[in-house]
mmCIF file of C-alpha atoms and ligand atoms in Angstrom:
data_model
loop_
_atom_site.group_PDB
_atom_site.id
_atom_site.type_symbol
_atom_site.label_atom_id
_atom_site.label_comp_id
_atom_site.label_asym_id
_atom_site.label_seq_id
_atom_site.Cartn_x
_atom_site.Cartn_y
_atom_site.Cartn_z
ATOM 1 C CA UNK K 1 0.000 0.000 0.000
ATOM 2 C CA UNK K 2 1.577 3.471 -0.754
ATOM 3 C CA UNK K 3 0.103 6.467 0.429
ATOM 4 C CA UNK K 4 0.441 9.684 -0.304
ATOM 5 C CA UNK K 5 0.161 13.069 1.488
ATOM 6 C CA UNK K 6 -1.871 15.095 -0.799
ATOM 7 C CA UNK K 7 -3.828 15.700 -4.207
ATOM 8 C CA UNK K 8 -3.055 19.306 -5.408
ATOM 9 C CA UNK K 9 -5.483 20.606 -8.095
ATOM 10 C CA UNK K 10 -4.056 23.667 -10.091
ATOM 11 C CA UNK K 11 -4.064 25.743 -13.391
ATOM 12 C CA UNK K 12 -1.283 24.765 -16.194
ATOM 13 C CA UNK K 13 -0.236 28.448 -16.234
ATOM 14 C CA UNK K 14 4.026 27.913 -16.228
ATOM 15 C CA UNK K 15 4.045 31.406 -14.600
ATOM 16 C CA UNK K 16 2.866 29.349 -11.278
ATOM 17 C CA UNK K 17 5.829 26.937 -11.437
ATOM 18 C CA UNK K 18 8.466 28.227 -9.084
ATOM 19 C CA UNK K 19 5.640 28.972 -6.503
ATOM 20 C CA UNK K 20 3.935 26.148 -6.249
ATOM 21 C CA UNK K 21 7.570 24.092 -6.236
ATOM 22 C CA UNK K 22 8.699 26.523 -3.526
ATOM 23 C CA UNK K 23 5.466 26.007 -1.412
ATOM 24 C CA UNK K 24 4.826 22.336 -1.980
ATOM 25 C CA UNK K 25 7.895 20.413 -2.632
ATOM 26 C CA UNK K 26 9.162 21.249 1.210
ATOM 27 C CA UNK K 27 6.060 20.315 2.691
ATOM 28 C CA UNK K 28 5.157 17.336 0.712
ATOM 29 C CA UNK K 29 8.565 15.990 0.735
ATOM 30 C CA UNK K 30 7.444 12.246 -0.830
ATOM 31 C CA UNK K 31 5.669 13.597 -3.887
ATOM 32 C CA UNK K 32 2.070 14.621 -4.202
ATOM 33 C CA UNK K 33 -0.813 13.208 -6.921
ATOM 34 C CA UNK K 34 -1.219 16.059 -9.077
ATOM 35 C CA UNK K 35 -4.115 17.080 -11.479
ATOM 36 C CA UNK K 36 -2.972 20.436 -13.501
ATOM 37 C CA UNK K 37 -6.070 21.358 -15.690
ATOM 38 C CA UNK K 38 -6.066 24.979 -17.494
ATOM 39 C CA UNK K 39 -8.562 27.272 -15.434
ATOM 40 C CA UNK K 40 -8.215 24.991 -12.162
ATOM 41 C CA UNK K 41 -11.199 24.371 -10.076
ATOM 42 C CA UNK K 42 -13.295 26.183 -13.202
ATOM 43 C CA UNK K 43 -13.400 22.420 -14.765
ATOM 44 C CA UNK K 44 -14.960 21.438 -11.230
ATOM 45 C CA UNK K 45 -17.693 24.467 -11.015
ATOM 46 C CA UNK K 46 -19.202 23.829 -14.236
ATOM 47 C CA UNK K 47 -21.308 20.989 -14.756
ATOM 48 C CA UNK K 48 -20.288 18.519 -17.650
ATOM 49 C CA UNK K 49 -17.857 16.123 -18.750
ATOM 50 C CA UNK K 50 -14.596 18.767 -17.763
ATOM 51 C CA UNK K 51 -16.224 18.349 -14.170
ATOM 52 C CA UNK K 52 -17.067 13.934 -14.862
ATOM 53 C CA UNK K 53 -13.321 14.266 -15.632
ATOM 54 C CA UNK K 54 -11.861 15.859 -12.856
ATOM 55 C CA UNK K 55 -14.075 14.091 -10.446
ATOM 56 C CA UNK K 56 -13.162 10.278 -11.433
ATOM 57 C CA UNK K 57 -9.325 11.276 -11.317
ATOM 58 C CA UNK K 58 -10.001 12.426 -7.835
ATOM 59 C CA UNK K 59 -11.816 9.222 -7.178
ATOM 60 C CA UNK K 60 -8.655 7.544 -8.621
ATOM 61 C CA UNK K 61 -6.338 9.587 -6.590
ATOM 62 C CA UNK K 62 -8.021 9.078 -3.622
ATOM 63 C CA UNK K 63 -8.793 5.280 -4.372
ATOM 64 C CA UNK K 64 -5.023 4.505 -5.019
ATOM 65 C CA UNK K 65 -2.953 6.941 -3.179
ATOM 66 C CA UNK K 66 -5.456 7.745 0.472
ATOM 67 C CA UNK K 67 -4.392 11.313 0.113
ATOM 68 C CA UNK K 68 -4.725 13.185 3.934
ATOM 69 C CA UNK K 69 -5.114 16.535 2.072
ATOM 70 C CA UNK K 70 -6.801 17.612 -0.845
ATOM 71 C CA UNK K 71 -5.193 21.779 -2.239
ATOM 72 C CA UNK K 72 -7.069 23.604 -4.001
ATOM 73 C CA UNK K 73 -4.735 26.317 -6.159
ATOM 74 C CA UNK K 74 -6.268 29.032 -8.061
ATOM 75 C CA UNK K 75 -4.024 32.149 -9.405
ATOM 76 C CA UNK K 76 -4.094 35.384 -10.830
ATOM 77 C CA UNK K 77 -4.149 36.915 -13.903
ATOM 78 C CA UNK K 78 -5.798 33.522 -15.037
ATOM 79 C CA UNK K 79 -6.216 33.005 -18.677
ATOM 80 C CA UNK K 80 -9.219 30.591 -18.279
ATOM 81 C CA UNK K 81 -11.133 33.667 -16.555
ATOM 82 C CA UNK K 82 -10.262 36.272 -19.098
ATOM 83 C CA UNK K 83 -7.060 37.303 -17.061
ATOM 84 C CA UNK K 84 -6.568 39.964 -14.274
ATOM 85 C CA UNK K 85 -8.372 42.457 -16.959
ATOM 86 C CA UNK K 86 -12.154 40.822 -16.876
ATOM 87 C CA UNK K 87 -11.910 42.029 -12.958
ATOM 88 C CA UNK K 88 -11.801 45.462 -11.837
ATOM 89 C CA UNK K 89 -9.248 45.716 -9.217
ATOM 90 C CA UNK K 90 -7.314 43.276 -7.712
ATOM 91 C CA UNK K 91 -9.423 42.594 -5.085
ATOM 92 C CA UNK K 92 -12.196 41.725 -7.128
ATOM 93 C CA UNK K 93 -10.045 39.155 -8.801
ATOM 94 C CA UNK K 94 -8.923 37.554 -5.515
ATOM 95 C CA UNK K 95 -12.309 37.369 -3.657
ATOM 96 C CA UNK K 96 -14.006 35.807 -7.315
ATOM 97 C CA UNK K 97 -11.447 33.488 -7.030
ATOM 98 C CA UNK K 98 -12.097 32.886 -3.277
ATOM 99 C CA UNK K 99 -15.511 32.266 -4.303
ATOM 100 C CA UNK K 100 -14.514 29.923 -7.248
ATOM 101 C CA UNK K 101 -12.134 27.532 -4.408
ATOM 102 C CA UNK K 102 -15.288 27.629 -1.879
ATOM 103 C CA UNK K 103 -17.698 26.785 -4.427
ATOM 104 C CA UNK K 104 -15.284 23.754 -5.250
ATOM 105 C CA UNK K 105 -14.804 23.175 -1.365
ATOM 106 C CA UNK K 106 -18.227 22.558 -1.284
ATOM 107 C CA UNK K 107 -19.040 20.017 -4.178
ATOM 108 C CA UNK K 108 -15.957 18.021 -3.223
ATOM 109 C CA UNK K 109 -16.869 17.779 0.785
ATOM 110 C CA UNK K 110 -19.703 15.985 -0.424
ATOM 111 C CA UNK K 111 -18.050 12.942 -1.942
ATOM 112 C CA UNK K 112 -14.758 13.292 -0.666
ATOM 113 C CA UNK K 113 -13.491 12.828 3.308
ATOM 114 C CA UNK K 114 -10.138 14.591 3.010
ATOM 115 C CA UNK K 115 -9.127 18.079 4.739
ATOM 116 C CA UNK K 116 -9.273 20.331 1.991
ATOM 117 C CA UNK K 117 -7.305 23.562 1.613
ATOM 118 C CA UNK K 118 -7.459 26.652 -0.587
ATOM 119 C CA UNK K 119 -4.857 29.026 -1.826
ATOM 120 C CA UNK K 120 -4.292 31.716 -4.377
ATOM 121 C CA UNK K 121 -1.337 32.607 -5.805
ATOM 122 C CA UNK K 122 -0.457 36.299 -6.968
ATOM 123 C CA UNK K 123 2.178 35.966 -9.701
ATOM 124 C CA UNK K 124 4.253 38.294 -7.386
ATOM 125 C CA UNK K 125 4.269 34.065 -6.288
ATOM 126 C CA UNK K 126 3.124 34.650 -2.419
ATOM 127 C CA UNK K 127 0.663 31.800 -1.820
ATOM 128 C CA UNK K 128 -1.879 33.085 0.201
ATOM 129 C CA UNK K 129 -3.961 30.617 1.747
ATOM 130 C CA UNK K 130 -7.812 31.004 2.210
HETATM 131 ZN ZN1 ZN E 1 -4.740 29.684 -15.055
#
């Protein structure tokens, strides 16, 4: 039986890379299972086969591997929302995108048992957890 820590769900934006290497390689020293879909949790809000998708390869994660922890990463300046420009300040951006990770919280606490945890990352690359 192997095990793993954690399932990390984030956008395929490269700009995210050293971040999320920075923040999660240290803390999840063994590996993680990742899923890196453009847009995120987006896939996961929207009903359809993007959303049948993600959902049986967190049913495969979490069937295999027993992740503890399940991270959901959303960024800025995200290309699968229309960037930092379809928001009007900052702010805006960070609390859609707050709003985006709890609406994702929510489906996933009803299928899946794991702690989850949400983060956005500014590309100034400070993870800021929610
Ligand atoms: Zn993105």
């Amino acid at each position: 039986m192997h095990r793993c820590e954690a399932l990390v769900i984030h956008c395929i934006d490269f700009r995210l890379r050293k971040a999320l290497t920075a923040y999660l390689a240290p803390r999840f020293f063994e590996g993680y299972d990742l899923i890196s879909v453009a847009g995120s949790v987006q896939a996961l809000n929207s009903e359809g086969v993007e959303r049948d998708f993600l959902l049986k390869q967190l049913q495969i994660s979490s069937r295999l591997h027993s992740p503890k922890t399940i991270l959901l990463i959303q960024h800025e300046d995200c290309g699968a929302y229309g960037g930092s420009r379809a928001f009007s300040s900052p702010e805006e951006e960070r609390a859609a995108q707050r709003a985006e990770l709890d609406k994702a919280e929510t489906l996933l606490m009803k299928s899946f048992p794991q702690a989850i945890e949400k983060y956005f990352i500014p590309l100034s690359g400070k993870v800021i957890s929610f």
